């Protein structure tokens, strides 16, 4: 059997799936409010209640995960905000790699490549924006000035368009792109082959190999 490396721990995978499901519920029930032609679906308020239930799960899941996985959380946040010259190199070389498979200019990557880190940063920032603006719309609907509420709706909508579009790209790369054939395995089973790790996450693989976390 080929050697395997652990990419995502069980708690991280559970958080990912709980967040994905709640995000999709929030996206679909948000879409009903966003597109006037779908307004009739929101008339009896069922979708609004479902939006709020989705929001509670979306907010509580990381609040449970963070204290139980503090080291992984710190590492993850540091990665999201660490950018350098090799990220520029990755962004320049990525179109040739993703469209024609030519990887000669791709700089070696850590546990997340530049594109994955960009998505991760958007998840963190948009998650905070959704939570702050959503809670204000929810709990200050009758007390906040109308202009503030209008701004909250506008910012919530911008985050919806940005994060929703990026989610579609994320799903395409994770499930359908022929070169990303172990991404699904990583987030479903937790492991990827050592060969894939060496090729796509060389810097991270070196550290893992040193600490002997490679299983056969
Ligand atoms: C995470 C915490 C979130 C909270 C607390 C929250 C809360 C809310 C609330 C209270 C409203 C107003 C609903 C109404 O009019 O009755 C709303 C609207 C909306 N939400 Fe969220 N939401 C959250 C996350 C999300 C996410 C993740 C998405 C999409 C991916 C989303 C998309 C929308 C959209 C598109 C609207 C309609 C805004 C408009 O009227 O133009 N929300 N949200």
Short mmCIF file of C-alpha atoms and ligand atoms in Angstrom, two decimals:
data_model
loop_
_atom_site.label_atom_id
_atom_site.label_comp_id
_atom_site.label_asym_id
_atom_site.label_seq_id
_atom_site.Cartn_x
_atom_site.Cartn_y
_atom_site.Cartn_z
CA UNK A 1 0.00 0.00 0.00
CA UNK A 2 1.29 3.51 -0.81
CA UNK A 3 2.33 5.78 2.05
CA UNK A 4 -0.26 8.22 3.40
CA UNK A 5 -0.01 11.51 5.29
CA UNK A 6 -2.68 13.00 7.56
CA UNK A 7 -3.91 16.26 5.99
CA UNK A 8 -6.98 17.09 8.10
CA UNK A 9 -7.75 15.81 11.62
CA UNK A 10 -11.24 14.43 12.43
CA UNK A 11 -12.44 17.57 14.33
CA UNK A 12 -11.30 19.78 11.42
CA UNK A 13 -13.18 17.60 8.92
CA UNK A 14 -16.34 17.65 11.07
CA UNK A 15 -16.15 21.47 11.32
CA UNK A 16 -15.69 21.68 7.54
CA UNK A 17 -18.82 19.58 6.83
CA UNK A 18 -21.00 21.25 9.45
CA UNK A 19 -19.95 24.65 8.09
CA UNK A 20 -20.49 23.65 4.48
CA UNK A 21 -24.03 22.36 5.16
CA UNK A 22 -24.98 25.44 7.22
CA UNK A 23 -23.40 27.76 4.62
CA UNK A 24 -25.42 26.12 1.80
CA UNK A 25 -28.63 26.49 3.85
CA UNK A 26 -27.76 30.16 4.51
CA UNK A 27 -26.89 30.67 0.84
CA UNK A 28 -30.18 29.20 -0.46
CA UNK A 29 -32.41 30.91 2.12
CA UNK A 30 -30.44 34.16 1.56
CA UNK A 31 -30.94 33.83 -2.21
CA UNK A 32 -34.71 33.81 -1.63
CA UNK A 33 -34.42 37.19 0.12
CA UNK A 34 -31.90 38.56 -2.38
CA UNK A 35 -33.80 37.87 -5.63
CA UNK A 36 -37.08 39.82 -5.65
CA UNK A 37 -38.72 37.29 -8.03
CA UNK A 38 -38.21 34.59 -5.37
CA UNK A 39 -39.77 36.81 -2.67
CA UNK A 40 -43.00 34.77 -2.68
CA UNK A 41 -41.03 31.86 -1.10
CA UNK A 42 -40.14 34.07 1.89
CA UNK A 43 -43.66 35.40 2.39
CA UNK A 44 -44.70 33.11 5.25
CA UNK A 45 -41.26 33.61 6.88
CA UNK A 46 -40.29 29.90 6.88
CA UNK A 47 -37.10 30.61 4.92
CA UNK A 48 -36.29 33.47 7.32
CA UNK A 49 -36.56 31.10 10.30
CA UNK A 50 -34.40 28.51 8.50
CA UNK A 51 -31.84 31.28 7.75
CA UNK A 52 -31.62 32.04 11.46
CA UNK A 53 -31.30 28.36 12.42
CA UNK A 54 -28.51 28.00 9.81
CA UNK A 55 -26.84 31.10 11.28
CA UNK A 56 -26.87 29.66 14.82
CA UNK A 57 -25.14 26.47 13.60
CA UNK A 58 -22.69 28.52 11.47
CA UNK A 59 -21.69 30.63 14.51
CA UNK A 60 -21.69 27.93 17.21
CA UNK A 61 -19.68 25.27 15.30
CA UNK A 62 -16.37 27.22 15.33
CA UNK A 63 -17.01 28.37 18.91
CA UNK A 64 -17.03 24.68 19.95
CA UNK A 65 -14.08 23.77 17.70
CA UNK A 66 -11.71 26.62 18.66
CA UNK A 67 -11.14 25.93 22.40
CA UNK A 68 -10.88 22.18 21.74
CA UNK A 69 -8.36 22.64 18.89
CA UNK A 70 -6.48 25.74 19.94
CA UNK A 71 -3.09 24.86 18.39
CA UNK A 72 -4.65 23.99 15.01
CA UNK A 73 -6.72 27.21 15.14
CA UNK A 74 -3.62 29.34 15.83
CA UNK A 75 -1.72 27.61 13.01
CA UNK A 76 -4.64 28.09 10.61
CA UNK A 77 -5.07 31.80 11.39
CA UNK A 78 -1.33 32.39 11.04
CA UNK A 79 -1.35 30.67 7.63
CA UNK A 80 -4.30 32.76 6.41
CA UNK A 81 -2.42 35.99 7.13
CA UNK A 82 1.13 34.94 6.04
CA UNK A 83 1.81 36.11 2.51
CA UNK A 84 5.14 36.38 0.69
CA UNK A 85 6.98 36.58 -2.64
CA UNK A 86 6.33 32.90 -3.45
CA UNK A 87 2.59 33.65 -3.46
CA UNK A 88 3.14 36.08 -6.34
CA UNK A 89 5.10 33.35 -8.14
CA UNK A 90 2.24 30.89 -7.53
CA UNK A 91 -0.41 33.32 -8.81
CA UNK A 92 1.63 33.96 -11.97
CA UNK A 93 2.24 30.26 -12.68
CA UNK A 94 -1.20 28.96 -11.62
CA UNK A 95 -3.22 29.69 -14.81
CA UNK A 96 -0.74 27.67 -16.94
CA UNK A 97 -0.83 24.85 -14.40
CA UNK A 98 -4.62 24.68 -13.98
CA UNK A 99 -5.42 25.04 -17.70
CA UNK A 100 -2.60 23.02 -19.32
CA UNK A 101 -0.99 21.03 -16.50
CA UNK A 102 2.41 22.76 -16.92
CA UNK A 103 3.82 22.88 -13.37
CA UNK A 104 7.45 23.81 -14.01
CA UNK A 105 7.11 27.36 -12.57
CA UNK A 106 4.92 26.42 -9.57
CA UNK A 107 6.80 27.30 -6.35
CA UNK A 108 6.81 24.60 -3.60
CA UNK A 109 3.83 25.01 -1.24
CA UNK A 110 3.03 24.53 2.44
CA UNK A 111 0.03 22.55 3.72
CA UNK A 112 -2.24 24.99 1.84
CA UNK A 113 -1.24 26.44 -1.52
CA UNK A 114 -1.70 30.15 -2.29
CA UNK A 115 -5.15 29.61 -3.86
CA UNK A 116 -6.35 27.54 -0.91
CA UNK A 117 -5.05 30.19 1.51
CA UNK A 118 -6.86 32.91 -0.44
CA UNK A 119 -10.12 30.97 -0.10
CA UNK A 120 -9.39 30.33 3.61
CA UNK A 121 -8.82 34.08 4.14
CA UNK A 122 -12.13 34.86 2.38
CA UNK A 123 -13.87 32.27 4.60
CA UNK A 124 -12.49 33.91 7.77
CA UNK A 125 -13.20 37.50 6.72
CA UNK A 126 -16.61 36.85 5.17
CA UNK A 127 -17.58 34.61 8.13
CA UNK A 128 -16.88 37.52 10.51
CA UNK A 129 -18.74 39.96 8.23
CA UNK A 130 -21.79 37.67 7.90
CA UNK A 131 -21.88 37.17 11.67
CA UNK A 132 -21.56 40.86 12.64
CA UNK A 133 -23.93 42.27 9.99
CA UNK A 134 -26.39 39.35 10.39
CA UNK A 135 -26.61 39.69 14.18
CA UNK A 136 -27.19 43.46 13.87
CA UNK A 137 -29.99 42.87 11.29
CA UNK A 138 -31.46 40.19 13.56
CA UNK A 139 -31.30 41.81 17.00
CA UNK A 140 -31.20 45.56 16.25
CA UNK A 141 -33.92 45.58 13.59
CA UNK A 142 -36.19 47.83 15.65
CA UNK A 143 -33.54 49.82 17.58
CA UNK A 144 -30.79 50.67 15.01
CA UNK A 145 -31.15 53.69 12.68
CA UNK A 146 -32.53 52.79 9.22
CA UNK A 147 -29.30 53.89 7.51
CA UNK A 148 -27.23 51.50 9.66
CA UNK A 149 -29.58 48.62 8.80
CA UNK A 150 -29.36 49.48 5.10
CA UNK A 151 -25.57 49.38 5.30
CA UNK A 152 -25.71 46.01 7.07
CA UNK A 153 -27.93 44.56 4.30
CA UNK A 154 -25.58 45.98 1.65
CA UNK A 155 -22.40 44.59 3.30
CA UNK A 156 -24.14 41.22 3.95
CA UNK A 157 -25.08 41.10 0.23
CA UNK A 158 -21.52 41.93 -0.95
CA UNK A 159 -20.15 39.12 1.26
CA UNK A 160 -22.87 36.80 -0.12
CA UNK A 161 -21.86 37.50 -3.74
CA UNK A 162 -18.10 37.19 -3.06
CA UNK A 163 -18.24 34.09 -0.82
CA UNK A 164 -20.97 32.42 -2.91
CA UNK A 165 -18.95 32.78 -6.13
CA UNK A 166 -15.77 31.56 -4.48
CA UNK A 167 -17.64 28.57 -3.01
CA UNK A 168 -18.61 27.43 -6.52
CA UNK A 169 -14.94 27.64 -7.58
CA UNK A 170 -13.90 25.78 -4.41
CA UNK A 171 -16.42 22.97 -5.10
CA UNK A 172 -15.27 22.72 -8.74
CA UNK A 173 -11.58 22.45 -7.74
CA UNK A 174 -12.28 20.04 -4.88
CA UNK A 175 -14.57 17.70 -6.81
CA UNK A 176 -14.08 18.01 -10.55
CA UNK A 177 -10.67 19.42 -11.53
CA UNK A 178 -8.58 16.49 -12.87
CA UNK A 179 -5.32 17.69 -11.23
CA UNK A 180 -6.87 18.05 -7.76
CA UNK A 181 -7.69 14.34 -7.54
CA UNK A 182 -6.83 13.91 -3.84
CA UNK A 183 -8.52 17.04 -2.47
CA UNK A 184 -11.81 15.19 -1.91
CA UNK A 185 -9.98 12.30 -0.21
CA UNK A 186 -8.19 14.77 2.09
CA UNK A 187 -11.38 16.36 3.41
CA UNK A 188 -13.42 13.12 3.41
CA UNK A 189 -10.97 10.59 4.85
CA UNK A 190 -8.31 12.94 6.26
CA UNK A 191 -5.30 11.44 4.43
CA UNK A 192 -3.54 12.03 1.12
CA UNK A 193 -0.84 9.94 -0.54
CA UNK A 194 2.75 10.89 0.26
CA UNK A 195 3.37 11.15 -3.48
CA UNK A 196 0.59 13.77 -3.92
CA UNK A 197 1.82 15.65 -0.83
CA UNK A 198 5.39 15.73 -2.21
CA UNK A 199 4.18 17.07 -5.55
CA UNK A 200 1.60 19.62 -4.36
CA UNK A 201 2.72 20.56 -0.83
CA UNK A 202 6.49 20.00 -0.93
CA UNK A 203 7.40 22.40 1.91
CA UNK A 204 4.79 20.90 4.23
CA UNK A 205 5.67 17.31 3.24
CA UNK A 206 9.32 17.89 4.22
CA UNK A 207 8.22 18.91 7.75
CA UNK A 208 5.81 15.98 8.04
CA UNK A 209 8.41 13.48 6.81
CA UNK A 210 10.89 14.85 9.39
CA UNK A 211 8.35 14.37 12.19
CA UNK A 212 7.59 10.83 10.80
CA UNK A 213 3.83 11.31 10.44
CA UNK A 214 3.91 9.25 7.24
CA UNK A 215 1.85 6.00 7.51
CA UNK A 216 2.23 2.98 5.26
C1 LIG B 1 -23.53 33.67 9.91
C2 LIG B 1 -24.42 34.40 10.38
C3 LIG B 1 -25.58 35.00 9.63
C4 LIG B 1 -26.58 35.67 10.25
C5 LIG B 1 -26.71 35.92 11.75
C6 LIG B 1 -27.48 36.11 9.22
C7 LIG B 1 -28.64 36.82 9.46
C8 LIG B 1 -29.43 37.38 8.50
C9 LIG B 1 -30.61 38.16 8.74
C10 LIG B 1 -31.18 38.48 10.13
C11 LIG B 1 -31.12 38.55 7.56
C12 LIG B 1 -32.36 39.38 7.30
C13 LIG B 1 -33.45 38.37 7.06
C14 LIG B 1 -34.82 38.98 7.04
O1 LIG B 1 -35.03 39.96 6.31
O2 LIG B 1 -35.66 38.44 7.73
C15 LIG B 1 -30.26 38.01 6.52
C16 LIG B 1 -30.42 38.20 5.17
C17 LIG B 1 -29.62 37.64 4.19
N1 LIG B 1 -28.59 36.75 4.40
FE1 LIG B 1 -27.82 36.22 6.19
N2 LIG B 1 -27.03 35.71 7.99
C18 LIG B 1 -25.86 35.00 8.21
C19 LIG B 1 -25.10 34.38 7.23
C20 LIG B 1 -25.37 34.40 5.88
C21 LIG B 1 -24.63 33.68 4.87
C22 LIG B 1 -23.46 32.73 5.15
C23 LIG B 1 -25.20 34.00 3.66
C24 LIG B 1 -24.85 33.55 2.27
C25 LIG B 1 -23.88 32.78 1.92
C26 LIG B 1 -26.25 34.93 3.91
C27 LIG B 1 -27.02 35.52 2.94
C28 LIG B 1 -28.05 36.41 3.17
C29 LIG B 1 -28.76 37.14 2.13
C30 LIG B 1 -28.47 37.09 0.62
C31 LIG B 1 -29.73 37.90 2.77
C32 LIG B 1 -30.73 38.84 2.10
C33 LIG B 1 -30.28 40.27 2.27
C34 LIG B 1 -31.18 41.19 1.45
O3 LIG B 1 -32.34 41.37 1.88
O4 LIG B 1 -30.71 41.66 0.41
N3 LIG B 1 -26.35 35.14 5.26
N4 LIG B 1 -29.23 37.30 7.12
#
